[in-house]
Short mmCIF file of C-alpha atoms in Angstrom, two decimals:
data_model
loop_
_atom_site.label_atom_id
_atom_site.label_comp_id
_atom_site.label_asym_id
_atom_site.label_seq_id
_atom_site.Cartn_x
_atom_site.Cartn_y
_atom_site.Cartn_z
CA MET E 1 114.78 81.64 69.80
CA SER E 2 114.44 82.84 73.62
CA GLY E 3 117.60 83.74 75.65
CA LYS E 4 116.54 81.16 78.01
CA ALA E 5 116.69 78.42 75.40
CA ASP E 6 120.04 79.80 73.98
CA GLY E 7 121.58 79.60 77.44
CA LYS E 8 120.30 76.31 78.01
CA ALA E 9 121.85 75.15 74.40
CA SER E 10 125.33 76.83 75.40
CA GLU E 11 125.19 75.00 78.70
CA GLN E 12 124.90 71.79 77.01
CA ARG E 13 127.90 72.46 74.83
CA GLU E 14 129.72 73.41 77.72
CA LEU E 15 128.84 70.26 79.56
CA LYS E 16 129.66 68.20 76.57
CA ALA E 17 133.11 69.92 75.90
CA LEU E 18 133.80 69.39 79.81
CA GLN E 19 132.82 65.67 79.48
CA GLU E 20 135.28 65.02 76.63
CA ALA E 21 138.00 66.71 78.36
CA LEU E 22 137.42 64.83 81.49
CA ALA E 23 137.39 61.34 79.22
CA ALA E 24 140.60 62.38 77.92
CA GLU E 25 141.98 63.16 81.07
CA HIS E 26 141.06 59.82 82.33
CA ALA E 27 142.94 58.24 79.42
CA ALA E 28 145.80 60.27 80.35
CA VAL E 29 146.06 59.16 83.64
CA TYR E 30 145.73 55.66 82.55
CA GLY E 31 148.28 56.31 79.71
CA TYR E 32 150.82 57.82 82.12
CA GLY E 33 150.61 54.89 84.37
CA VAL E 34 151.80 53.02 81.34
CA VAL E 35 154.39 55.36 80.47
CA GLY E 36 155.67 55.36 84.08
CA GLY E 37 156.32 51.71 83.87
CA ARG E 38 158.27 51.75 80.81
CA ILE E 39 160.41 55.09 80.61
CA ARG E 40 163.74 55.04 81.56
CA GLU E 41 165.13 56.31 84.84
CA GLY E 42 166.18 59.82 83.60
CA ARG E 43 162.77 60.92 82.66
CA ARG E 44 160.82 59.20 85.15
CA THR E 45 160.21 62.37 87.47
CA GLU E 46 159.24 64.10 84.46
CA ALA E 47 156.65 61.49 83.61
CA ARG E 48 155.41 61.42 87.31
CA SER E 49 154.82 65.38 87.50
CA ALA E 50 152.63 64.88 84.38
CA TYR E 51 150.80 61.94 85.79
CA ASP E 52 150.04 64.28 88.92
CA ALA E 53 149.09 67.44 86.77
CA HIS E 54 146.34 65.11 84.74
CA ARG E 55 145.01 63.92 87.97
CA ALA E 56 144.71 67.43 89.25
CA ARG E 57 142.91 68.30 86.12
CA ARG E 58 140.77 65.40 85.88
CA ASP E 59 139.83 66.24 89.57
CA ALA E 60 138.89 69.77 88.68
CA LEU E 61 137.01 68.71 85.71
CA THR E 62 134.94 66.14 87.83
CA ARG E 63 133.95 69.28 90.16
CA GLU E 64 132.93 71.63 87.22
CA ILE E 65 130.83 68.92 85.81
CA ARG E 66 129.22 68.38 89.11
CA ASP E 67 128.83 72.19 89.62
CA LEU E 68 126.79 72.58 86.35
CA GLY E 69 124.54 69.55 87.29
CA GLY E 70 126.27 66.88 85.34
CA THR E 71 127.21 63.33 86.13
CA PRO E 72 130.92 63.12 85.40
CA VAL E 73 132.15 60.37 82.92
CA ALA E 74 133.60 57.38 84.66
CA ALA E 75 137.10 56.07 83.62
CA ALA E 76 137.16 52.94 81.68
CA ALA E 77 138.69 49.73 83.26
CA ALA E 78 141.21 49.63 80.45
CA TYR E 79 142.17 51.66 77.40
CA ALA E 80 143.42 50.21 73.92
CA LEU E 81 146.93 51.82 73.46
CA PRO E 82 147.53 53.55 70.05
CA PHE E 83 150.68 51.45 69.51
CA PRO E 84 152.53 48.59 71.31
CA VAL E 85 154.80 50.28 74.36
CA PRO E 86 157.72 47.66 74.98
CA ASP E 87 160.28 50.19 75.85
CA SER E 88 161.23 53.69 77.06
CA ALA E 89 161.17 55.31 73.29
CA ALA E 90 157.62 54.00 72.87
CA ALA E 91 156.73 55.33 76.33
CA VAL E 92 157.90 58.93 75.38
CA ARG E 93 155.99 58.67 72.13
CA LEU E 94 153.05 57.56 73.91
CA ALA E 95 153.20 60.42 76.50
CA ALA E 96 153.62 62.96 73.40
CA ARG E 97 150.54 61.48 71.93
CA LEU E 98 148.51 61.84 75.26
CA GLU E 99 149.32 65.47 75.40
CA ASP E 100 148.18 66.20 71.77
CA ARG E 101 144.91 64.48 72.60
CA VAL E 102 144.39 66.41 75.82
CA ALA E 103 145.51 69.78 74.00
CA GLY E 104 142.49 69.01 71.54
CA VAL E 105 140.12 68.71 73.90
CA TYR E 106 140.81 71.77 76.02
CA ALA E 107 140.86 73.98 72.79
CA ASP E 108 137.36 72.65 72.21
CA VAL E 109 136.45 73.67 76.05
CA VAL E 110 138.06 77.10 75.35
CA ARG E 111 135.47 77.45 72.47
CA ALA E 112 132.45 76.23 74.41
CA THR E 113 132.86 78.12 77.82
CA ALA E 114 133.48 81.74 78.97
CA GLY E 115 135.02 83.36 82.02
CA GLU E 116 137.10 81.40 84.59
CA ARG E 117 136.17 78.00 82.99
CA ARG E 118 137.77 79.29 79.85
CA ARG E 119 140.85 80.85 81.25
CA SER E 120 141.42 77.36 83.06
CA ALA E 121 141.13 75.52 79.85
CA ALA E 122 143.60 77.85 78.08
CA GLU E 123 145.94 77.38 80.43
CA ALA E 124 145.49 73.46 80.41
CA LEU E 125 146.18 73.77 76.81
CA ARG E 126 149.22 75.63 76.98
CA GLU E 127 150.68 73.16 79.63
CA ALA E 128 149.73 70.07 77.35
CA ALA E 129 151.26 71.58 74.57
CA VAL E 130 154.60 72.40 76.54
CA ARG E 131 154.54 68.76 77.68
CA ALA E 132 153.83 67.58 74.20
CA VAL E 133 156.95 69.46 72.87
CA ARG E 134 159.11 68.00 75.77
CA TRP E 135 158.35 64.37 75.06
CA SER E 136 158.57 65.05 71.16
CA GLY E 137 161.11 67.65 71.00
CA GLU E 138 158.89 69.22 67.82
CA SER E 139 156.48 72.15 67.97
CA VAL E 140 153.49 72.42 66.04
CA ALA E 141 151.96 75.75 64.68
CA PHE E 142 148.51 75.27 66.48
CA PRO E 143 148.36 73.00 69.23
CA GLY E 144 144.87 71.39 69.64
CA LEU E 145 143.67 72.34 66.63
CA ALA E 146 143.43 69.11 64.57
CA GLU E 147 141.89 70.75 61.27
CA ARG E 148 145.12 73.19 60.98
CA ALA E 149 147.46 70.39 61.62
CA ALA E 150 149.64 69.29 58.68
CA THR E 151 149.02 65.40 59.26
CA GLY E 152 145.92 64.05 60.83
CA SER E 153 146.00 61.62 63.66
CA ALA E 154 142.34 60.22 63.91
CA SER E 155 143.43 57.25 65.49
CA ALA E 156 145.94 58.44 67.96
CA THR E 157 144.40 57.98 71.13
CA PRO E 158 143.62 55.36 73.76
CA THR E 159 140.00 54.48 73.47
CA ALA E 160 137.69 52.79 75.93
CA MET G 1 120.87 88.34 58.39
CA PRO G 2 117.52 89.49 58.73
CA TYR G 3 118.42 92.47 56.47
CA PRO G 4 116.88 92.66 53.06
CA PRO G 5 119.12 93.54 50.16
CA PRO G 6 120.37 97.08 49.77
CA SER G 7 118.68 97.42 46.04
CA ARG G 8 115.28 97.41 47.81
CA ALA G 9 115.71 100.59 49.28
CA LEU G 10 115.29 102.50 45.89
CA THR G 11 111.57 103.28 46.04
CA GLY G 12 109.30 104.82 48.35
CA PRO G 13 107.25 101.97 49.89
CA ARG G 14 110.23 99.46 49.92
CA ARG G 15 112.29 101.82 51.61
CA ARG G 16 109.98 102.03 54.39
CA THR G 17 109.67 98.19 54.90
CA LEU G 18 113.70 98.34 54.87
CA PHE G 19 113.37 100.95 57.75
CA ALA G 20 110.80 98.81 59.69
CA SER G 21 112.78 95.54 59.31
CA ALA G 22 115.97 97.22 60.07
CA ALA G 23 114.46 98.60 63.31
CA GLY G 24 113.20 95.33 64.36
CA ALA G 25 116.50 93.64 63.53
CA ALA G 26 118.34 96.27 66.02
CA LEU G 27 115.54 95.44 68.29
CA LEU G 28 116.20 91.68 68.11
CA VAL G 29 119.86 92.17 68.45
CA GLY G 30 119.43 94.34 71.39
CA CYS G 31 117.39 91.71 73.20
CA SER G 32 119.62 88.71 72.49
CA GLY G 33 122.77 90.65 73.21
CA GLY G 34 121.31 91.95 76.47
CA SER G 35 119.77 88.64 77.94
CA GLY G 36 122.06 85.83 76.85
CA GLU G 37 125.57 85.53 78.20
CA SER G 38 128.61 86.37 76.02
CA ARG G 39 129.74 83.16 75.15
CA GLU G 40 127.74 82.85 71.97
CA SER G 41 129.66 84.00 69.33
CA SER G 42 126.69 86.10 67.91
CA ALA G 43 126.43 87.90 71.32
CA GLY G 44 130.35 88.80 71.41
CA SER G 45 130.70 92.19 70.17
CA PRO G 46 132.22 92.29 66.70
CA SER G 47 134.34 95.36 66.68
CA LEU G 48 136.02 94.10 70.06
CA ALA G 49 136.55 90.76 68.60
CA GLU G 50 137.95 92.39 65.33
CA ARG G 51 140.16 94.58 67.02
CA VAL G 52 141.72 91.56 69.23
CA ARG G 53 141.99 89.60 65.92
CA ALA G 54 143.77 92.66 64.05
CA ARG G 55 145.90 93.21 67.14
CA ALA G 56 146.83 89.38 67.06
CA ALA G 57 147.86 89.70 63.50
CA ARG G 58 150.11 92.71 64.25
CA ASP G 59 151.65 91.23 66.97
CA SER G 60 152.73 87.96 64.99
CA VAL G 61 153.91 90.11 62.26
CA GLY G 62 156.06 91.98 64.73
CA LEU G 63 157.67 88.88 66.20
CA VAL G 64 158.49 87.74 62.72
CA GLU G 65 160.30 90.80 62.40
CA ARG G 66 162.10 89.94 65.56
CA TYR G 67 163.02 86.55 64.37
CA ASP G 68 164.18 88.17 61.21
CA ALA G 69 166.55 90.19 63.16
CA ALA G 70 167.88 87.44 65.12
CA ILE G 71 168.54 85.32 62.09
CA ALA G 72 170.27 88.19 60.38
CA ALA G 73 172.67 88.67 63.31
CA HIS G 74 173.14 84.88 64.43
CA PRO G 75 173.28 82.93 61.19
CA ALA G 76 174.43 79.72 63.46
CA ALA G 77 170.90 79.75 65.19
CA ALA G 78 169.19 80.62 61.85
CA GLU G 79 168.13 76.90 60.96
CA ARG G 80 166.47 76.38 64.42
CA LEU G 81 164.91 79.83 64.31
CA ARG G 82 163.71 79.13 60.94
CA THR G 83 161.44 76.47 62.04
CA LEU G 84 159.85 78.65 64.93
CA ARG G 85 159.43 81.51 62.56
CA ALA G 86 157.52 79.60 59.73
CA GLU G 87 155.06 78.83 62.50
CA VAL G 88 154.80 82.52 63.73
CA VAL G 89 154.11 83.19 60.11
CA ARG G 90 151.19 80.77 60.16
CA HIS G 91 149.92 82.49 63.31
CA ALA G 92 150.06 85.98 61.78
CA GLU G 93 147.98 84.34 58.56
CA ALA G 94 145.61 82.83 60.80
CA PHE G 95 144.73 86.12 62.37
CA GLY G 96 144.59 87.85 58.63
CA GLY G 97 148.10 89.50 58.60
CA THR G 98 150.30 89.29 55.74
CA ILE G 99 154.08 88.47 55.59
CA GLY G 100 156.00 89.63 52.65
CA LYS G 101 157.95 86.90 50.85
CA SER G 102 161.73 85.96 51.72
CA GLY G 103 162.24 87.71 55.01
CA ALA G 104 160.40 91.00 54.04
CA THR G 105 157.38 91.57 56.47
CA THR G 106 154.40 93.96 55.95
CA SER G 107 152.00 94.84 58.80
CA THR G 108 148.94 96.67 58.67
CA SER G 109 150.34 99.45 60.33
CA PRO G 110 153.68 100.56 58.50
CA SER G 111 156.62 100.64 60.84
CA PRO G 112 158.27 104.14 60.79
CA SER G 113 161.76 102.97 60.57
CA ALA G 114 161.26 100.23 58.20
CA SER G 115 163.97 101.09 55.50
CA PRO G 116 165.51 98.49 53.29
CA SER G 117 169.12 97.71 53.97
CA PRO G 118 171.17 97.01 51.22
CA LEU G 119 173.47 94.12 51.23
CA SER G 120 176.77 96.16 50.97
CA SER G 121 175.81 98.00 54.23
CA PRO G 122 178.60 97.43 56.93
CA SER G 123 176.13 96.89 59.57
CA PRO G 124 172.78 96.03 58.47
CA SER G 125 170.23 96.82 61.16
CA PRO G 126 166.76 95.72 60.70
CA SER G 127 164.27 97.71 62.79
CA PRO G 128 164.08 95.47 65.34
CA SER G 129 167.79 94.95 66.39
CA SER G 130 168.84 91.67 67.77
CA PRO G 131 171.24 91.18 71.03
CA ALA G 132 175.11 90.82 70.23
CA THR G 133 175.22 87.57 71.53
CA GLU G 134 173.44 84.11 70.46
CA LYS G 135 172.39 83.33 73.68
CA ASP G 136 170.94 86.93 74.54
CA ALA G 137 169.13 86.89 71.27
CA LEU G 138 167.60 83.30 72.15
CA VAL G 139 166.70 84.70 75.60
CA GLU G 140 165.21 87.98 74.24
CA LEU G 141 162.93 86.11 71.76
CA ALA G 142 161.89 83.56 74.55
CA THR G 143 160.84 86.75 76.65
CA ALA G 144 158.94 88.18 73.57
CA GLU G 145 157.28 84.85 73.10
CA ARG G 146 155.93 84.29 76.80
CA ALA G 147 155.02 88.00 76.92
CA LEU G 148 152.75 87.67 73.95
CA ALA G 149 151.31 84.32 75.01
CA ASP G 150 150.31 85.99 78.20
CA ARG G 151 148.60 88.84 76.60
CA ARG G 152 146.50 86.59 74.44
CA THR G 153 145.68 84.46 77.16
CA ALA G 154 144.15 87.51 78.99
CA ALA G 155 142.59 88.68 75.68
CA LEU G 156 140.74 85.28 74.94
CA ALA G 157 138.13 86.24 77.75
CA ASP G 158 136.34 88.56 75.86
CA VAL G 159 136.07 87.04 72.41
CA PRO G 160 133.72 84.78 70.44
CA GLY G 161 134.63 81.01 70.81
CA GLU G 162 136.08 80.30 67.65
CA LEU G 163 138.73 83.20 68.01
CA ALA G 164 139.31 82.25 71.62
CA ARG G 165 139.70 78.64 70.61
CA LEU G 166 142.57 79.92 68.02
CA LEU G 167 143.92 82.51 70.52
CA ALA G 168 144.33 79.94 72.91
CA SER G 169 146.19 77.56 70.57
CA VAL G 170 148.60 80.35 69.59
CA ALA G 171 149.30 81.23 72.86
CA ALA G 172 150.16 77.73 73.56
CA ALA G 173 152.61 77.61 70.45
CA GLY G 174 154.06 80.60 71.97
CA ALA G 175 154.58 79.11 75.21
CA VAL G 176 156.11 76.06 73.32
CA HIS G 177 158.37 78.45 71.39
CA ALA G 178 159.74 80.22 74.60
CA TYR G 179 160.38 76.67 76.14
CA LEU G 180 162.49 75.62 73.08
CA LEU G 181 164.17 79.04 72.88
CA THR G 182 165.10 78.69 76.56
CA GLU G 183 166.22 75.32 76.10
CA GLY G 184 168.15 76.51 73.16
CA ALA G 185 170.03 79.18 75.09
CA ARG G 186 171.50 76.94 78.08
#
Protein backbone atom coordinates (compact mmCIF):
# COMPACT_ATOMS: atom_id res chain seq x y z
CA MET A 1 0.00 0.00 0.00
CA SER A 2 1.67 3.21 -1.12
CA GLY A 3 1.45 6.52 0.64
CA LYS A 4 -0.09 8.02 -2.46
CA ALA A 5 -2.96 5.51 -2.61
CA ASP A 6 -3.41 6.00 1.11
CA GLY A 7 -3.62 9.76 0.73
CA LYS A 8 -6.13 9.32 -2.06
CA ALA A 9 -8.29 7.06 0.10
CA SER A 10 -8.28 9.49 3.02
CA GLU A 11 -9.14 12.34 0.66
CA GLN A 12 -12.11 10.31 -0.59
CA ARG A 13 -13.26 9.70 2.99
CA GLU A 14 -12.87 13.38 3.72
CA LEU A 15 -14.89 14.37 0.67
CA LYS A 16 -17.61 11.87 1.49
CA ALA A 17 -17.93 13.15 5.08
CA LEU A 18 -18.05 16.76 3.87
CA GLN A 19 -20.74 15.89 1.29
CA GLU A 20 -22.84 14.24 3.99
CA ALA A 21 -22.43 17.30 6.19
CA LEU A 22 -23.49 19.51 3.30
CA ALA A 23 -26.56 17.35 2.65
CA ALA A 24 -27.48 17.66 6.34
CA GLU A 25 -27.01 21.44 6.23
CA HIS A 26 -29.25 21.67 3.14
CA ALA A 27 -31.87 19.74 5.08
CA ALA A 28 -31.38 21.95 8.14
CA VAL A 29 -31.81 25.12 6.10
CA TYR A 30 -35.01 23.70 4.61
CA GLY A 31 -36.16 22.48 8.03
CA TYR A 32 -35.58 25.82 9.72
CA GLY A 33 -37.71 27.39 6.99
CA VAL A 34 -40.54 25.22 8.27
CA VAL A 35 -39.61 25.94 11.90
CA GLY A 36 -39.66 29.71 11.26
CA GLY A 37 -43.16 29.52 9.85
CA ARG A 38 -44.61 27.67 12.84
CA ILE A 39 -42.63 28.75 15.88
CA ARG A 40 -44.12 31.19 18.35
CA GLU A 41 -43.11 34.84 18.31
CA GLY A 42 -40.93 34.61 21.44
CA ARG A 43 -38.51 32.14 19.86
CA ARG A 44 -38.55 33.42 16.30
CA THR A 45 -35.28 35.35 16.65
CA GLU A 46 -33.53 32.26 17.95
CA ALA A 47 -34.84 30.22 15.00
CA ARG A 48 -33.73 32.94 12.62
CA SER A 49 -30.18 33.00 13.96
CA ALA A 50 -29.99 29.21 13.78
CA TYR A 51 -31.19 29.40 10.18
CA ASP A 52 -28.47 31.94 9.39
CA ALA A 53 -25.82 29.80 11.11
CA HIS A 54 -26.76 26.77 9.00
CA ARG A 55 -26.71 28.80 5.80
CA ALA A 56 -23.20 30.01 6.66
CA ARG A 57 -22.01 26.45 7.37
CA ARG A 58 -23.64 25.24 4.15
CA ASP A 59 -21.76 27.87 2.15
CA ALA A 60 -18.47 27.08 3.90
CA LEU A 61 -18.88 23.35 3.17
CA THR A 62 -19.67 24.09 -0.47
CA ARG A 63 -16.37 25.98 -0.73
CA GLU A 64 -14.40 23.25 1.04
CA ILE A 65 -15.79 20.56 -1.26
CA ARG A 66 -14.89 22.61 -4.33
CA ASP A 67 -11.39 23.15 -2.91
CA LEU A 68 -11.00 19.38 -2.73
CA GLY A 69 -12.07 19.06 -6.37
CA GLY A 70 -15.53 17.70 -5.58
CA THR A 71 -18.95 18.71 -6.86
CA PRO A 72 -21.05 19.88 -3.91
CA VAL A 73 -24.30 17.95 -3.50
CA ALA A 74 -27.37 20.01 -4.36
CA ALA A 75 -30.28 20.63 -2.06
CA ALA A 76 -33.40 18.58 -2.69
CA ALA A 77 -36.45 20.44 -3.95
CA ALA A 78 -38.36 19.31 -0.88
CA TYR A 79 -37.73 17.21 2.20
CA ALA A 80 -40.04 14.81 3.99
CA LEU A 81 -40.43 15.98 7.58
CA PRO A 82 -39.93 13.33 10.27
CA PHE A 83 -43.33 14.23 11.77
CA PRO A 84 -46.12 16.75 11.08
CA VAL A 85 -45.30 20.28 12.21
CA PRO A 86 -48.65 21.99 12.80
CA ASP A 87 -47.67 24.21 15.75
CA SER A 88 -44.89 25.84 17.73
CA ALA A 89 -44.24 22.86 20.00
CA ALA A 90 -43.70 20.59 16.99
CA ALA A 91 -41.50 23.26 15.39
CA VAL A 92 -39.28 23.25 18.48
CA ARG A 93 -39.06 19.45 18.33
CA LEU A 94 -38.14 19.62 14.66
CA ALA A 95 -35.42 22.19 15.36
CA ALA A 96 -33.92 19.93 18.03
CA ARG A 97 -34.03 17.00 15.61
CA LEU A 98 -32.31 18.98 12.89
CA GLU A 99 -29.49 19.93 15.27
CA ASP A 100 -29.03 16.33 16.40
CA ARG A 101 -28.68 15.23 12.80
CA VAL A 102 -26.18 18.00 12.03
CA ALA A 103 -24.15 17.15 15.17
CA GLY A 104 -23.86 13.57 13.91
CA VAL A 105 -22.48 14.45 10.50
CA TYR A 106 -19.95 16.88 11.96
CA ALA A 107 -18.70 14.22 14.37
CA ASP A 108 -17.97 12.11 11.29
CA VAL A 109 -16.24 15.04 9.58
CA VAL A 110 -13.98 15.39 12.63
CA ARG A 111 -12.98 11.75 12.22
CA ALA A 112 -12.36 12.01 8.47
CA THR A 113 -10.42 15.28 8.40
CA ALA A 114 -7.36 16.93 9.91
CA GLY A 115 -6.10 20.41 10.69
CA GLU A 116 -8.34 23.39 10.06
CA ARG A 117 -11.24 21.37 8.62
CA ARG A 118 -11.30 19.17 11.69
CA ARG A 119 -11.18 22.16 14.02
CA SER A 120 -14.00 23.83 12.15
CA ALA A 121 -16.10 20.64 12.23
CA ALA A 122 -15.56 20.29 15.99
CA GLU A 123 -16.74 23.87 16.39
CA ALA A 124 -19.82 23.17 14.27
CA LEU A 125 -20.57 20.07 16.35
CA ARG A 126 -20.31 22.09 19.52
CA GLU A 127 -22.63 24.82 18.23
CA ALA A 128 -25.19 22.28 17.03
CA ALA A 129 -25.13 20.51 20.40
CA VAL A 130 -25.76 23.76 22.28
CA ARG A 131 -28.59 24.74 19.91
CA ALA A 132 -30.08 21.25 20.31
CA VAL A 133 -30.27 21.61 24.08
CA ARG A 134 -31.69 25.12 23.79
CA TRP A 135 -34.57 23.59 21.85
CA SER A 136 -35.01 20.31 23.67
CA GLY A 137 -33.93 21.33 27.17
CA GLU A 138 -32.26 17.95 27.59
CA SER A 139 -28.57 17.25 27.31
CA VAL A 140 -27.15 14.02 25.96
CA ALA A 141 -23.85 12.53 27.09
CA PHE A 142 -22.34 12.15 23.62
CA PRO A 143 -23.70 14.68 21.10
CA GLY A 144 -23.37 13.42 17.53
CA LEU A 145 -22.37 9.87 18.47
CA ALA A 146 -25.40 7.76 17.53
CA GLU A 147 -23.67 4.55 18.64
CA ARG A 148 -23.46 5.86 22.20
CA ALA A 149 -27.00 7.25 22.33
CA ALA A 150 -29.35 5.60 24.79
CA THR A 151 -32.19 5.59 22.28
CA GLY A 152 -31.78 5.24 18.55
CA SER A 153 -33.34 7.69 16.12
CA ALA A 154 -32.69 6.11 12.77
CA SER A 155 -35.53 7.76 10.88
CA ALA A 156 -35.20 11.12 12.54
CA THR A 157 -34.23 13.32 9.65
CA PRO A 158 -35.84 15.01 6.72
CA THR A 159 -34.98 12.96 3.68
CA ALA A 160 -34.94 13.88 0.06
CA MET B 1 0.55 -6.54 13.02
CA PRO B 2 3.42 -8.03 11.05
CA TYR B 3 5.28 -9.29 14.13
CA PRO B 4 5.58 -13.06 14.55
CA PRO B 5 4.45 -14.43 17.91
CA PRO B 6 7.12 -14.00 20.63
CA SER B 7 7.29 -17.75 21.32
CA ARG B 8 9.14 -18.17 18.04
CA ALA B 9 12.13 -16.28 19.40
CA LEU B 10 13.34 -19.29 21.39
CA THR B 11 15.73 -20.89 18.93
CA GLY B 12 18.67 -19.52 16.98
CA PRO B 13 17.50 -19.48 13.34
CA ARG B 14 14.00 -18.37 14.24
CA ARG B 15 15.43 -15.64 16.35
CA ARG B 16 17.25 -14.22 13.35
CA THR B 17 14.02 -14.40 11.43
CA LEU B 18 12.33 -12.38 14.12
CA PHE B 19 15.03 -9.75 14.03
CA ALA B 20 14.86 -9.54 10.28
CA SER B 21 11.11 -9.14 10.15
CA ALA B 22 11.06 -6.80 13.12
CA ALA B 23 13.55 -4.55 11.36
CA GLY B 24 11.47 -4.76 8.18
CA ALA B 25 8.35 -3.89 10.06
CA ALA B 26 10.04 -0.93 11.69
CA LEU B 27 11.12 0.24 8.27
CA LEU B 28 7.57 -0.04 6.93
CA VAL B 29 6.17 1.89 9.85
CA GLY B 30 8.81 4.54 9.33
CA CYS B 31 7.90 4.85 5.64
CA SER B 32 4.16 5.14 5.99
CA GLY B 33 4.51 7.45 8.98
CA GLY B 34 6.80 9.75 7.02
CA SER B 35 5.04 9.83 3.65
CA GLY B 36 1.38 10.09 4.58
CA GLU B 37 -0.36 12.92 6.29
CA SER B 38 -1.25 12.28 9.89
CA ARG B 39 -4.96 11.88 9.41
CA GLU B 40 -4.85 8.09 9.38
CA SER B 41 -5.30 6.41 12.70
CA SER B 42 -2.22 4.30 11.97
CA ALA B 43 -0.07 7.34 11.30
CA GLY B 44 -0.73 9.19 14.55
CA SER B 45 1.77 8.59 17.32
CA PRO B 46 0.24 5.99 19.65
CA SER B 47 1.94 7.44 22.68
CA LEU B 48 0.56 10.92 22.02
CA ALA B 49 -2.94 9.52 21.51
CA GLU B 50 -2.56 7.52 24.69
CA ARG B 51 -1.42 10.58 26.61
CA VAL B 52 -4.33 12.66 25.33
CA ARG B 53 -6.79 9.90 26.20
CA ALA B 54 -5.35 9.44 29.71
CA ARG B 55 -5.41 13.17 30.28
CA ALA B 56 -9.04 13.32 29.13
CA ALA B 57 -9.93 10.54 31.58
CA ARG B 58 -8.20 12.33 34.47
CA ASP B 59 -9.87 15.63 33.57
CA SER B 60 -13.32 14.05 33.56
CA VAL B 61 -12.66 12.33 36.89
CA GLY B 62 -11.56 15.69 38.30
CA LEU B 63 -14.77 17.25 37.02
CA VAL B 64 -16.85 14.55 38.70
CA GLU B 65 -15.12 15.49 41.96
CA ARG B 66 -16.12 19.11 41.46
CA TYR B 67 -19.72 18.04 40.88
CA ASP B 68 -19.57 15.95 44.04
CA ALA B 69 -18.35 18.93 46.04
CA ALA B 70 -21.11 21.17 44.64
CA ILE B 71 -23.79 18.52 45.26
CA ALA B 72 -22.62 18.06 48.85
CA ALA B 73 -22.55 21.80 49.52
CA HIS B 74 -25.81 22.70 47.74
CA PRO B 75 -28.45 20.01 48.17
CA ALA B 76 -31.09 22.22 46.57
CA ALA B 77 -29.23 22.03 43.26
CA ALA B 78 -28.36 18.37 43.67
CA GLU B 79 -31.05 16.89 41.47
CA ARG B 80 -30.13 18.97 38.47
CA LEU B 81 -26.40 18.54 39.02
CA ARG B 82 -26.68 14.78 39.32
CA THR B 83 -27.95 14.52 35.74
CA LEU B 84 -24.91 16.39 34.45
CA ARG B 85 -22.57 14.49 36.78
CA ALA B 86 -23.86 11.19 35.40
CA GLU B 87 -22.89 12.31 31.90
CA VAL B 88 -19.42 13.34 33.05
CA VAL B 89 -19.03 9.88 34.61
CA ARG B 90 -19.84 8.38 31.19
CA HIS B 91 -17.21 10.66 29.63
CA ALA B 92 -14.57 9.50 32.11
CA GLU B 93 -15.44 5.88 31.39
CA ALA B 94 -15.37 6.43 27.63
CA PHE B 95 -11.76 7.60 28.02
CA GLY B 96 -10.93 4.61 30.19
CA GLY B 97 -11.18 6.34 33.57
CA THR B 98 -12.82 4.78 36.60
CA ILE B 99 -15.26 6.31 39.04
CA GLY B 100 -15.85 4.63 42.38
CA LYS B 101 -19.41 3.88 43.42
CA SER B 102 -21.73 6.30 45.24
CA GLY B 103 -19.83 9.52 44.90
CA ALA B 104 -16.35 8.26 45.69
CA THR B 105 -14.07 8.98 42.78
CA THR B 106 -10.77 7.40 41.93
CA SER B 107 -8.40 8.85 39.44
CA THR B 108 -5.36 7.14 37.98
CA SER B 109 -3.10 9.55 39.85
CA PRO B 110 -4.10 9.62 43.50
CA SER B 111 -5.00 13.08 44.71
CA PRO B 112 -2.88 14.02 47.73
CA SER B 113 -5.65 15.70 49.68
CA ALA B 114 -8.21 12.92 49.26
CA SER B 115 -9.24 11.94 52.74
CA PRO B 116 -12.61 10.41 53.59
CA SER B 117 -14.63 12.87 55.62
CA PRO B 118 -16.88 11.21 58.21
CA LEU B 119 -20.55 12.14 58.25
CA SER B 120 -20.26 13.49 61.78
CA SER B 121 -17.70 16.08 60.71
CA PRO B 122 -19.18 19.55 61.27
CA SER B 123 -17.89 21.04 58.02
CA PRO B 124 -17.06 18.31 55.53
CA SER B 125 -14.55 19.58 52.99
CA PRO B 126 -14.16 17.35 49.92
CA SER B 127 -10.91 17.88 48.04
CA PRO B 128 -12.27 20.44 45.55
CA SER B 129 -14.32 22.81 47.72
CA SER B 130 -17.47 24.44 46.39
CA PRO B 131 -18.26 28.17 46.64
CA ALA B 132 -20.58 29.24 49.46
CA THR B 133 -23.58 30.25 47.37
CA GLU B 134 -25.39 28.00 44.95
CA LYS B 135 -25.16 30.58 42.21
CA ASP B 136 -21.39 30.87 42.55
CA ALA B 137 -21.07 27.09 42.61
CA LEU B 138 -22.99 26.80 39.31
CA VAL B 139 -20.92 29.56 37.73
CA GLU B 140 -17.72 27.86 38.82
CA LEU B 141 -18.81 24.53 37.40
CA ALA B 142 -19.81 26.24 34.14
CA THR B 143 -16.40 27.87 33.92
CA ALA B 144 -14.65 24.55 34.55
CA GLU B 145 -16.78 22.78 31.93
CA ARG B 146 -16.15 25.48 29.34
CA ALA B 147 -12.39 25.60 29.97
CA LEU B 148 -12.15 21.84 29.65
CA ALA B 149 -14.21 21.85 26.45
CA ASP B 150 -11.84 24.43 24.99
CA ARG B 151 -8.80 22.39 25.97
CA ARG B 152 -10.27 19.26 24.38
CA THR B 153 -11.14 21.09 21.20
CA ALA B 154 -7.50 22.17 20.98
CA ALA B 155 -6.19 18.67 21.77
CA LEU B 156 -8.20 16.89 19.10
CA ALA B 157 -6.06 18.31 16.30
CA ASP B 158 -3.21 15.91 17.02
CA VAL B 159 -4.91 12.56 17.61
CA PRO B 160 -6.23 9.72 15.40
CA GLY B 161 -9.70 10.08 13.88
CA GLU B 162 -11.81 7.99 16.24
CA LEU B 163 -10.36 9.56 19.39
CA ALA B 164 -10.74 13.02 17.82
CA ARG B 165 -14.42 12.27 17.16
CA LEU B 166 -14.94 11.22 20.78
CA LEU B 167 -13.07 14.28 22.10
CA ALA B 168 -15.14 16.58 19.87
CA SER B 169 -18.36 15.03 21.11
CA VAL B 170 -17.36 15.24 24.76
CA ALA B 171 -16.20 18.84 24.26
CA ALA B 172 -19.62 19.59 22.77
CA ALA B 173 -21.26 17.98 25.80
CA GLY B 174 -19.10 20.17 28.04
CA ALA B 175 -20.25 23.28 26.20
CA VAL B 176 -23.85 22.12 26.64
CA HIS B 177 -23.27 21.61 30.37
CA ALA B 178 -21.76 25.08 30.64
CA TYR B 179 -24.83 26.49 28.93
CA LEU B 180 -27.25 24.63 31.23
CA LEU B 181 -25.27 25.61 34.34
CA THR B 182 -25.17 29.26 33.28
CA GLU B 183 -28.91 29.19 32.64
CA GLY B 184 -29.40 27.62 36.07
CA ALA B 185 -27.33 30.32 37.77
CA ARG B 186 -29.57 33.11 36.51
